[in-house]
Structure formats: C-alpha cells, structure tokens
PDB file of C-alpha atoms (C1' of nucleotides) in Angstrom:
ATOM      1  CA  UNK A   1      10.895  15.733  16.778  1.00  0.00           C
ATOM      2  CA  UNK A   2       8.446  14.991  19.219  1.00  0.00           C
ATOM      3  CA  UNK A   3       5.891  12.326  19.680  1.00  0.00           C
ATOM      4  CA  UNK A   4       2.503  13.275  19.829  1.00  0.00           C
ATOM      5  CA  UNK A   5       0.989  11.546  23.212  1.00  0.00           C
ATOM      6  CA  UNK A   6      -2.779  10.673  24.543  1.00  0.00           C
ATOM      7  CA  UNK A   7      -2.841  14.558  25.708  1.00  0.00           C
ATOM      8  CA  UNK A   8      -3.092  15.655  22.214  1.00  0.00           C
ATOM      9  CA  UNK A   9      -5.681  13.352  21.419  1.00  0.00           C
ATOM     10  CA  UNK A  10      -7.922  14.018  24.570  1.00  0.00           C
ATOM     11  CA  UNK A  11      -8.964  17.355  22.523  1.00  0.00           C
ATOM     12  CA  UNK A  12     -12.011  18.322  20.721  1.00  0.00           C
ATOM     13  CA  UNK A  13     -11.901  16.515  17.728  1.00  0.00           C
ATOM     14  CA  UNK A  14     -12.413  19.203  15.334  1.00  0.00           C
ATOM     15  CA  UNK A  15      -9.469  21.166  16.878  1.00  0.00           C
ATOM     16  CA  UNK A  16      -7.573  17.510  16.617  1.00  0.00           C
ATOM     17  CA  UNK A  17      -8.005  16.978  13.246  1.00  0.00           C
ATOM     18  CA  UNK A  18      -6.987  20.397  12.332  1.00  0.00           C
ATOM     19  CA  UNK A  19      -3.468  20.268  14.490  1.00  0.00           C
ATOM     20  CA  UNK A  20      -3.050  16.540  12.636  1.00  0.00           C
ATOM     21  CA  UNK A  21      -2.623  18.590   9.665  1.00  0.00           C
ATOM     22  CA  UNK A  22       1.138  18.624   8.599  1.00  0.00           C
ATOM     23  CA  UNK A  23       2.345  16.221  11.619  1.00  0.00           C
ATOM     24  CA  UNK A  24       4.241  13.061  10.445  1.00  0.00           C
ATOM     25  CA  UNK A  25       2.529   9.419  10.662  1.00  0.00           C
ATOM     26  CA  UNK A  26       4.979   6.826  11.472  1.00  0.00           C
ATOM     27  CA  UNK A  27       4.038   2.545  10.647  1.00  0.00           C
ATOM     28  CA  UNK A  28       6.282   0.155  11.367  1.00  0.00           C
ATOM     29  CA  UNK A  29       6.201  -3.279   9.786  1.00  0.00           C
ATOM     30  CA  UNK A  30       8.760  -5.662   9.976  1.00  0.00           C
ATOM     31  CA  UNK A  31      11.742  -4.262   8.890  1.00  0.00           C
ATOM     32  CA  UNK A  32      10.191  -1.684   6.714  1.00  0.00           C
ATOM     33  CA  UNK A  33       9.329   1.890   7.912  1.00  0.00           C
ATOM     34  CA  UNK A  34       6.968   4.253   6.364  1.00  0.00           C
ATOM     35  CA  UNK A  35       6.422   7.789   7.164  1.00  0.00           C
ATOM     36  CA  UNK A  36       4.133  10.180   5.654  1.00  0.00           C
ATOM     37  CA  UNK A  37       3.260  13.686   6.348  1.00  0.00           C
ATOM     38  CA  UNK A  38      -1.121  14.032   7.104  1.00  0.00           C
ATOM     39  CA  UNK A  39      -2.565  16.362   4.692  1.00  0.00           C
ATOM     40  CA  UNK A  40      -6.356  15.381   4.931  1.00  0.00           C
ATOM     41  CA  UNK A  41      -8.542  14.556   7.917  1.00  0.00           C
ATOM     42  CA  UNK A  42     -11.919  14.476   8.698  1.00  0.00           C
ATOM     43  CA  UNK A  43     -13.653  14.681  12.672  1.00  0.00           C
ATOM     44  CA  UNK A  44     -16.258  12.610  13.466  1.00  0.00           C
ATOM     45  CA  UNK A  45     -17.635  13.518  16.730  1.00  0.00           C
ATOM     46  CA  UNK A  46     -20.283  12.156  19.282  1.00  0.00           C
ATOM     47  CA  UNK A  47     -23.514  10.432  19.335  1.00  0.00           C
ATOM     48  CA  UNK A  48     -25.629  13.210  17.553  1.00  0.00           C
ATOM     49  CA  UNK A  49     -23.639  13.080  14.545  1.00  0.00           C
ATOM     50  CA  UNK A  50     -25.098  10.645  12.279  1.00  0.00           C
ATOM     51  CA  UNK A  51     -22.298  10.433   9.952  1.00  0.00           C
ATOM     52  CA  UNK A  52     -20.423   9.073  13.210  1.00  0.00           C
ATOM     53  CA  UNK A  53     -20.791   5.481  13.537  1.00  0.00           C
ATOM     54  CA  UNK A  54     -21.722   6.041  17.408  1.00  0.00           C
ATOM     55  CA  UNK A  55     -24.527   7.530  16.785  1.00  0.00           C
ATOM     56  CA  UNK A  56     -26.166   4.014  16.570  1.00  0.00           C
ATOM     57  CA  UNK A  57     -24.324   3.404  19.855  1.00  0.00           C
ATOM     58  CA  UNK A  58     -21.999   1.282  21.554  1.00  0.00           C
ATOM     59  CA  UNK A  59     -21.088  -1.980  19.737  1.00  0.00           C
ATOM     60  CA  UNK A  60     -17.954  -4.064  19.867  1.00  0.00           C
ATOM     61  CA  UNK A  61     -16.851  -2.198  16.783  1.00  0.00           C
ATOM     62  CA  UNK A  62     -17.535   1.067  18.353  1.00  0.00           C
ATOM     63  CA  UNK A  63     -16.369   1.034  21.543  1.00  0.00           C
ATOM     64  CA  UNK A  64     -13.270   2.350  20.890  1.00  0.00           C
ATOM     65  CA  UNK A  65     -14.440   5.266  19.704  1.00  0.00           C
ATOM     66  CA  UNK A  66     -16.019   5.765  23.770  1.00  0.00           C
ATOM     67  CA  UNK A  67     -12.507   5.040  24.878  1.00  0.00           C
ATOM     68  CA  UNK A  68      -9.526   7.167  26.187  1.00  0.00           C
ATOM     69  CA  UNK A  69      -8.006   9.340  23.751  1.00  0.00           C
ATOM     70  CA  UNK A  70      -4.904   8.177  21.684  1.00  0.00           C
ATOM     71  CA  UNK A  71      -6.045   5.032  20.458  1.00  0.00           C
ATOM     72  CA  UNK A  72      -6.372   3.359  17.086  1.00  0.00           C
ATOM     73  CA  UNK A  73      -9.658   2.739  15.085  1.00  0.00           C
ATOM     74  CA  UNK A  74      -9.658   0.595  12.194  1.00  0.00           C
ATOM     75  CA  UNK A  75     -12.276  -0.743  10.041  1.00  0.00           C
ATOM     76  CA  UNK A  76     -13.143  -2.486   6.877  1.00  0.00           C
ATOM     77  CA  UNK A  77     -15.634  -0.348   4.607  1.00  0.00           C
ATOM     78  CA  UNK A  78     -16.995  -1.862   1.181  1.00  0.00           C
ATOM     79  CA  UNK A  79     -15.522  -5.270   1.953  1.00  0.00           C
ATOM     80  CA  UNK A  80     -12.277  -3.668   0.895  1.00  0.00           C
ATOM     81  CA  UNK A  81     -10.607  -0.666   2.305  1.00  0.00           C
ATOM     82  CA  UNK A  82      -9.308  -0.070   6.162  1.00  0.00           C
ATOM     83  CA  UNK A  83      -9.863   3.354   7.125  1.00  0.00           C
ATOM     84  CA  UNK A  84      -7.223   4.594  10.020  1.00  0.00           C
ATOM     85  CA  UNK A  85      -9.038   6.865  12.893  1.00  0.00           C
ATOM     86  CA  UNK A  86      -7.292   8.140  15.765  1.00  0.00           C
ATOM     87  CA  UNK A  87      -9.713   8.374  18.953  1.00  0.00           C
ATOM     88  CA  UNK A  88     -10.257  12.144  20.444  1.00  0.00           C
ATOM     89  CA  UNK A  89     -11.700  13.405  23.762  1.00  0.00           C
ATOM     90  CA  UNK A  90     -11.977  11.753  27.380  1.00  0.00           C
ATOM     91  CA  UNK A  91     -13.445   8.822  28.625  1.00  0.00           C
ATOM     92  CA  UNK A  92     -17.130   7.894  27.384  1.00  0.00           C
ATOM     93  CA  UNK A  93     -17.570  10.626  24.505  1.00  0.00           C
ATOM     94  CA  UNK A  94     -17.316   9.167  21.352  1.00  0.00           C
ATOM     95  CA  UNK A  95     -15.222  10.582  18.600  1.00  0.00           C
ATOM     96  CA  UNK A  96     -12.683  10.235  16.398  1.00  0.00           C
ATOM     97  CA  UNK A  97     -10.309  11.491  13.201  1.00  0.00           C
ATOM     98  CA  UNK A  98     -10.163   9.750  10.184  1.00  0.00           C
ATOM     99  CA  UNK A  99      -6.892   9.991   8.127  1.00  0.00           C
ATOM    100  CA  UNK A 100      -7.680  10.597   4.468  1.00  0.00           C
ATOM    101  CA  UNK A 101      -4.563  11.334   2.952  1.00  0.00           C
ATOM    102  CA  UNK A 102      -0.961  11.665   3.459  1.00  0.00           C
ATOM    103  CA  UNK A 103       1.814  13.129   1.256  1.00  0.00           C
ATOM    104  CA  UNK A 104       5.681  12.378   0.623  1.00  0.00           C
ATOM    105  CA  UNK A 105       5.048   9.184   2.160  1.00  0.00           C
ATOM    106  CA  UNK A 106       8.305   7.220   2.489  1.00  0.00           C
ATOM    107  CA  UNK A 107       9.095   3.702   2.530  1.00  0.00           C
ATOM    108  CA  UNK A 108      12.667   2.779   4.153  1.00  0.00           C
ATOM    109  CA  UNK A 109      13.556  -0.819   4.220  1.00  0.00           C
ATOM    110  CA  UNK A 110      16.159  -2.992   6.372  1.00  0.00           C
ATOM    111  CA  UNK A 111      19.297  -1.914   4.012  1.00  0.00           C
ATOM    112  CA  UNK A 112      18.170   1.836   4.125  1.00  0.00           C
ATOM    113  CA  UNK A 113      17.315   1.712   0.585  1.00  0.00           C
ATOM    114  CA  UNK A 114      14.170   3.939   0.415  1.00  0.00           C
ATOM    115  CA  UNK A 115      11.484   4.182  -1.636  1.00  0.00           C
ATOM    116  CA  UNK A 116       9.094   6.849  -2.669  1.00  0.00           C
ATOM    117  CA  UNK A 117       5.499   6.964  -3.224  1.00  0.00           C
ATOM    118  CA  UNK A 118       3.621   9.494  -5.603  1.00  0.00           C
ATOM    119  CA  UNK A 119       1.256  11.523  -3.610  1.00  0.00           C
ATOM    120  CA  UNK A 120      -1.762  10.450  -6.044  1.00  0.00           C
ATOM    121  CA  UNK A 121      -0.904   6.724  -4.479  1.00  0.00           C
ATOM    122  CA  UNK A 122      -1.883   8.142  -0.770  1.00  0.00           C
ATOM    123  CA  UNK A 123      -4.359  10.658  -1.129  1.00  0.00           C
ATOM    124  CA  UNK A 124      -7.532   8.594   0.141  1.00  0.00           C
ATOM    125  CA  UNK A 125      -8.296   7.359   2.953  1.00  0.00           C
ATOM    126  CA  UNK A 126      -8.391   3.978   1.308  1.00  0.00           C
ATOM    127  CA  UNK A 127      -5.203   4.115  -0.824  1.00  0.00           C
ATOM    128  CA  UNK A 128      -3.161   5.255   2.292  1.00  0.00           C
ATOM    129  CA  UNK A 129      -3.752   2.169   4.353  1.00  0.00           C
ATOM    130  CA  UNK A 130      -2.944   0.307   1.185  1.00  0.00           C
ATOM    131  CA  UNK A 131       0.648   1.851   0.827  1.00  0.00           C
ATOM    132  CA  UNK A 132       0.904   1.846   4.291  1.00  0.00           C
ATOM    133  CA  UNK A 133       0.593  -1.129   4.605  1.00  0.00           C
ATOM    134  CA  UNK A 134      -1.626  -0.109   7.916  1.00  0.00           C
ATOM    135  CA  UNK A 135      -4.275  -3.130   8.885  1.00  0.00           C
ATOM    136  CA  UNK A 136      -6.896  -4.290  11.003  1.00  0.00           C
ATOM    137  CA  UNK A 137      -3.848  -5.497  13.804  1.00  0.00           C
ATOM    138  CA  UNK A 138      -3.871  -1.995  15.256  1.00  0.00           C
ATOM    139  CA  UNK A 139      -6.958  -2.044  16.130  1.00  0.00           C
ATOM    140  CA  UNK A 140      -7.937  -0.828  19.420  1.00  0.00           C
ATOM    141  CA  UNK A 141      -4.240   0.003  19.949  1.00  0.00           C
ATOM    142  CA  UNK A 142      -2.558   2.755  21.539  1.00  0.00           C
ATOM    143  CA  UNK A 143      -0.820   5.134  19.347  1.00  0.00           C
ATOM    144  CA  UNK A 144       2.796   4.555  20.051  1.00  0.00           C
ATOM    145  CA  UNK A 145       5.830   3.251  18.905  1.00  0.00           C
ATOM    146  CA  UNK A 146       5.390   0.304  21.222  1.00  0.00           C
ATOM    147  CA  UNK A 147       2.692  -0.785  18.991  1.00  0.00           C
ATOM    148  CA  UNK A 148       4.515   0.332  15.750  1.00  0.00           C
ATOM    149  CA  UNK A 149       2.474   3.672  14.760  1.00  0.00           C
ATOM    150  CA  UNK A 150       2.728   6.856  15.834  1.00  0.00           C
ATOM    151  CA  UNK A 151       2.680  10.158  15.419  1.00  0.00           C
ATOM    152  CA  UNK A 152       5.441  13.246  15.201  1.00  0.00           C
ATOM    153  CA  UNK A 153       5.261  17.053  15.383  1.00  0.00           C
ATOM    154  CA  UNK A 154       8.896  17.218  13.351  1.00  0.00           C
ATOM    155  CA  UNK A 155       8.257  21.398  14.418  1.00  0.00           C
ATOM    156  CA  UNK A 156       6.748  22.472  10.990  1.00  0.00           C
ATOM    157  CA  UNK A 157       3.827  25.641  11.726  1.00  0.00           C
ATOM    158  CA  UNK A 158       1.160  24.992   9.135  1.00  0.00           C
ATOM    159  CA  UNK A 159      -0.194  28.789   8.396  1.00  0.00           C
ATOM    160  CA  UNK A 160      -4.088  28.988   9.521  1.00  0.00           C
ATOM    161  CA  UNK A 161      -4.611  30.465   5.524  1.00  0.00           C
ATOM    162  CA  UNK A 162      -3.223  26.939   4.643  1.00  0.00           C
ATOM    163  CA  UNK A 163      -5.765  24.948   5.969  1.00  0.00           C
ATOM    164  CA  UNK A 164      -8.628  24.483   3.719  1.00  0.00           C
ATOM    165  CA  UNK A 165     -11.942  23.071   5.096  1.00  0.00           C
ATOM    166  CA  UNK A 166     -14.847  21.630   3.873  1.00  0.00           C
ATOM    167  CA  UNK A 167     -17.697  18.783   3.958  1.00  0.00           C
ATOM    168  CA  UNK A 168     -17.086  15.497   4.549  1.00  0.00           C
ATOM    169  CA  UNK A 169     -17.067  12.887   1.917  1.00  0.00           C
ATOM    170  CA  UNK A 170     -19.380  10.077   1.114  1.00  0.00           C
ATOM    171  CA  UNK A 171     -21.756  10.683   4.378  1.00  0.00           C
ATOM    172  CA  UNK A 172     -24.769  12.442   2.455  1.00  0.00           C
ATOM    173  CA  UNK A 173     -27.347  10.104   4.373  1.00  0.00           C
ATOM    174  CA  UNK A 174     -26.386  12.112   7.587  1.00  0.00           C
ATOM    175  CA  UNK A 175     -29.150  14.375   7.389  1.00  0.00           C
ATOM    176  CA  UNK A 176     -27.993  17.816   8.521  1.00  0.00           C
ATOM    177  CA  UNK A 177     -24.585  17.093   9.615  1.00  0.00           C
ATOM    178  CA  UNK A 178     -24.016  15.961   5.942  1.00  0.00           C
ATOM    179  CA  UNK A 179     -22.951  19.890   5.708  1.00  0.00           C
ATOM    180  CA  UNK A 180     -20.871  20.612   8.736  1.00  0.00           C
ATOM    181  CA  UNK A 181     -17.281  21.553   7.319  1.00  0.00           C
ATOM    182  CA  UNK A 182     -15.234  19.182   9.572  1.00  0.00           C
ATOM    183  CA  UNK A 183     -13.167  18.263   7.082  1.00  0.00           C
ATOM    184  CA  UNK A 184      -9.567  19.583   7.186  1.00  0.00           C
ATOM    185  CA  UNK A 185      -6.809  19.375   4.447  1.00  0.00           C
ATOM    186  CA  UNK A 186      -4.000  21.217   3.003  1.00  0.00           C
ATOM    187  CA  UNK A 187      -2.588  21.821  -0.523  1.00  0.00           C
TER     188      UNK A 187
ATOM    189  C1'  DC B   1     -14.770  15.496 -18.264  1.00  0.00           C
ATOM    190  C1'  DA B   2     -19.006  13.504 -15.499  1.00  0.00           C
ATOM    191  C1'  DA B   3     -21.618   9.729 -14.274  1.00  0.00           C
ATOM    192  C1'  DG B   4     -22.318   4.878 -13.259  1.00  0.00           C
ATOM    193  C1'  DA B   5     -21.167   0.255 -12.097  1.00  0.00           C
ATOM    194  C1'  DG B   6     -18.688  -3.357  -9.882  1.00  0.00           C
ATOM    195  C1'  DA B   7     -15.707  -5.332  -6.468  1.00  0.00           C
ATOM    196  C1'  DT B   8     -16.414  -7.612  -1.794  1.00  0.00           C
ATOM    197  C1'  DC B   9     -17.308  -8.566   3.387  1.00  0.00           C
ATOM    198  C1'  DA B  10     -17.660  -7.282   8.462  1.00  0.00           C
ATOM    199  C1'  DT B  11     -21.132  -5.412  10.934  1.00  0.00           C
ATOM    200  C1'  DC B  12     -25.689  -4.750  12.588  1.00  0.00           C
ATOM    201  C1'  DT B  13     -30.905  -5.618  11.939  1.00  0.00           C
TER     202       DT B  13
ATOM    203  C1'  DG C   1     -30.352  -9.499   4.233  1.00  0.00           C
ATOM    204  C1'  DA C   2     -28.749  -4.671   3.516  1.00  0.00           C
ATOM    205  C1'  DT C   3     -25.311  -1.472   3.714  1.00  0.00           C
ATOM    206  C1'  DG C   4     -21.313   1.381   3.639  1.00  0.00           C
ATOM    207  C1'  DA C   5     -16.328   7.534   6.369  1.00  0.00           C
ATOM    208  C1'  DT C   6     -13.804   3.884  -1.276  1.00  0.00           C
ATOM    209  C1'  DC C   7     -11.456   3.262  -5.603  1.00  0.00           C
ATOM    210  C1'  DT C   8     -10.878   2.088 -10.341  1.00  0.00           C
ATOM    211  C1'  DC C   9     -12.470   1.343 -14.599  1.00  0.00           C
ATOM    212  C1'  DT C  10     -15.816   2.000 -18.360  1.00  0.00           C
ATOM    213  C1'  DT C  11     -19.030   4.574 -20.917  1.00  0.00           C
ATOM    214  C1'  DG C  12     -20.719   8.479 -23.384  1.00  0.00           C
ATOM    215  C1'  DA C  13     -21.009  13.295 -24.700  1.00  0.00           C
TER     216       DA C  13
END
DNA sequence: CAAGAGATCATCT
DNA sequence: GATGATCTCTTGA
C-alpha cells in the first residue's frame, strides 16, 4: 500500500486519469474515515480545451489548476454539488482530473464500526463528494494525509481491456473538444 | 423508458 | 445578470 505522491500527478493528464482508475481515495474527517476505490475520471487539460475552465484563463478560482501537480481542486457547480479534481502536469500548464465516481466506498468510524455505501450512492461526481463527505476546505490543498485525503495504489493491475473510455459529460458547449474521449471508467 | 424542470449560488462579465 | 465538469423527481408515451 503505497501513497500516490506529486510525481504521479506531474503526468499528462490523460495518462493520470487513466492510472487513477482502480487506486483507493482516502478522506479523513474527524474521527470518521472513508475510502473508496476510483472507477470514473475525466481529464481536463490546458488552455485550448474549452471544456477546461482555464481556457478563460487565470482567475483566483483557477489558479490552481496552473499550479504544481498533486494538489486539490474543488468547486461548487449548480449552487449545489463540489466536484473533487486532482491537479496534473508541472508548473504553469493548466490541467486537472475530475473524480466522477468511486465504488465500495467505506465509511469506518471512531469504534471501528463500519459502514457501507451502495455503489449507486457514489457514482457521480456530485453524489461522491456528498458521501464523502469531501468539501470546499481542501481546496488548494496538497494531496496527503497531512491534509486528510489521499491517494493509495493498494497493488491491484487494472487490465488495459478494462478500461472503458468515452466523452465527457455535460460539456457539449465545448465546441470540438465536446468529442475527445478523455473520459476513463471501469465496470 | 426518455425528456424536462427545478433546486440554488459562487464565479465571472 | 447569466451560467454551469449535477442530481432527483415528475411527466408522458
């Protein structure tokens, strides 16, 4: 069980959100602890992609994203739902992976009583942060146990015939990047 | 089943 | 002042 560090992060984001794919998400709250394994991601990467929020440029909710690698990106869509990103690539390029769904997520509470969630209760990017229990707190945090989430490669090989691909959701006012398969799940 | 509406607010123009 | 990297519920065939 190893925890991932900026170095996997400072990737291309495509190949990022691809290796997220069956690693284990760790949120620490209090005395609860979830984990949940990432089955769906998306990559949203540099300036030119208009389904990236950088590509209106650099704004104190975006600058983040033109960070280092290995950092947290949260933010509130329809005056509602936090949506988690993890920030790829080095210094200045813009880009990041959103988490949209998890599965066997586990909740295990101060007297180690546990408690499971269904998968159909974390299998949006909204819902997920819900369960969570993942807020707007770690924003522009590091991802690391310091700060209470991270991420572990528990060793499990997800087969390349595993991972399905496919468009992104809800982004069909991005022009031609509207099509580009950069988004990455499995089951 | 598919399609549509409503909830609700930080962010940027 | 408009608009979402969503979700749930309602409607209608």
């Amino acid at each position: 069980m190893h925890i991932l560090t900026s170095e996997f992060f400072n990737r291309d984001t495509h190949e990022v959100a691809k290796d997220l794919l069956g690693k284990v998400l760790y949120h620490r709250k209090g005395e609860n602890l979830y984990r949940a394994v990432i089955s769906e991601t998306e990559a949203y990467h540099g300036t030119e992609d208009l389904a990236c929020h950088c590509s209106k440029g650099k704004t104190p909710r975006t600058e983040i994203m033109f960070g280092e690698a290995g950092y947290i990106y949260i933010y509130l869509i329809y005056g509602m739902y936090q949506m988690l990103n993890f920030v790829t690539m080095p210094m200045d390029f813009p880009a990041a992976v959103l988490i949209r769904g998890v599965k066997d997520a586990v909740l295990t509470k101060e007297n180690n009583s546990e408690i499971i969630f269904q998968n159909n209760q974390t299998n949006g990017p909204g819902k997920l942060t819900q369960k969570l229990q993942i807020g707007k707190e770690l924003n522009k945090k590091l991802i690391s146990p310091v700060n209470n989430l991270w991420v572990c490669d528990n060793g499990i090989y997800i087969p390349e015939k595993d991972i399905h691909t496919g468009k992104r959701i809800g982004i069909d006012y991005a022009k031609e990047w509207r099509d580009k398969a950069w988004r990455f799940y499995i089951d």
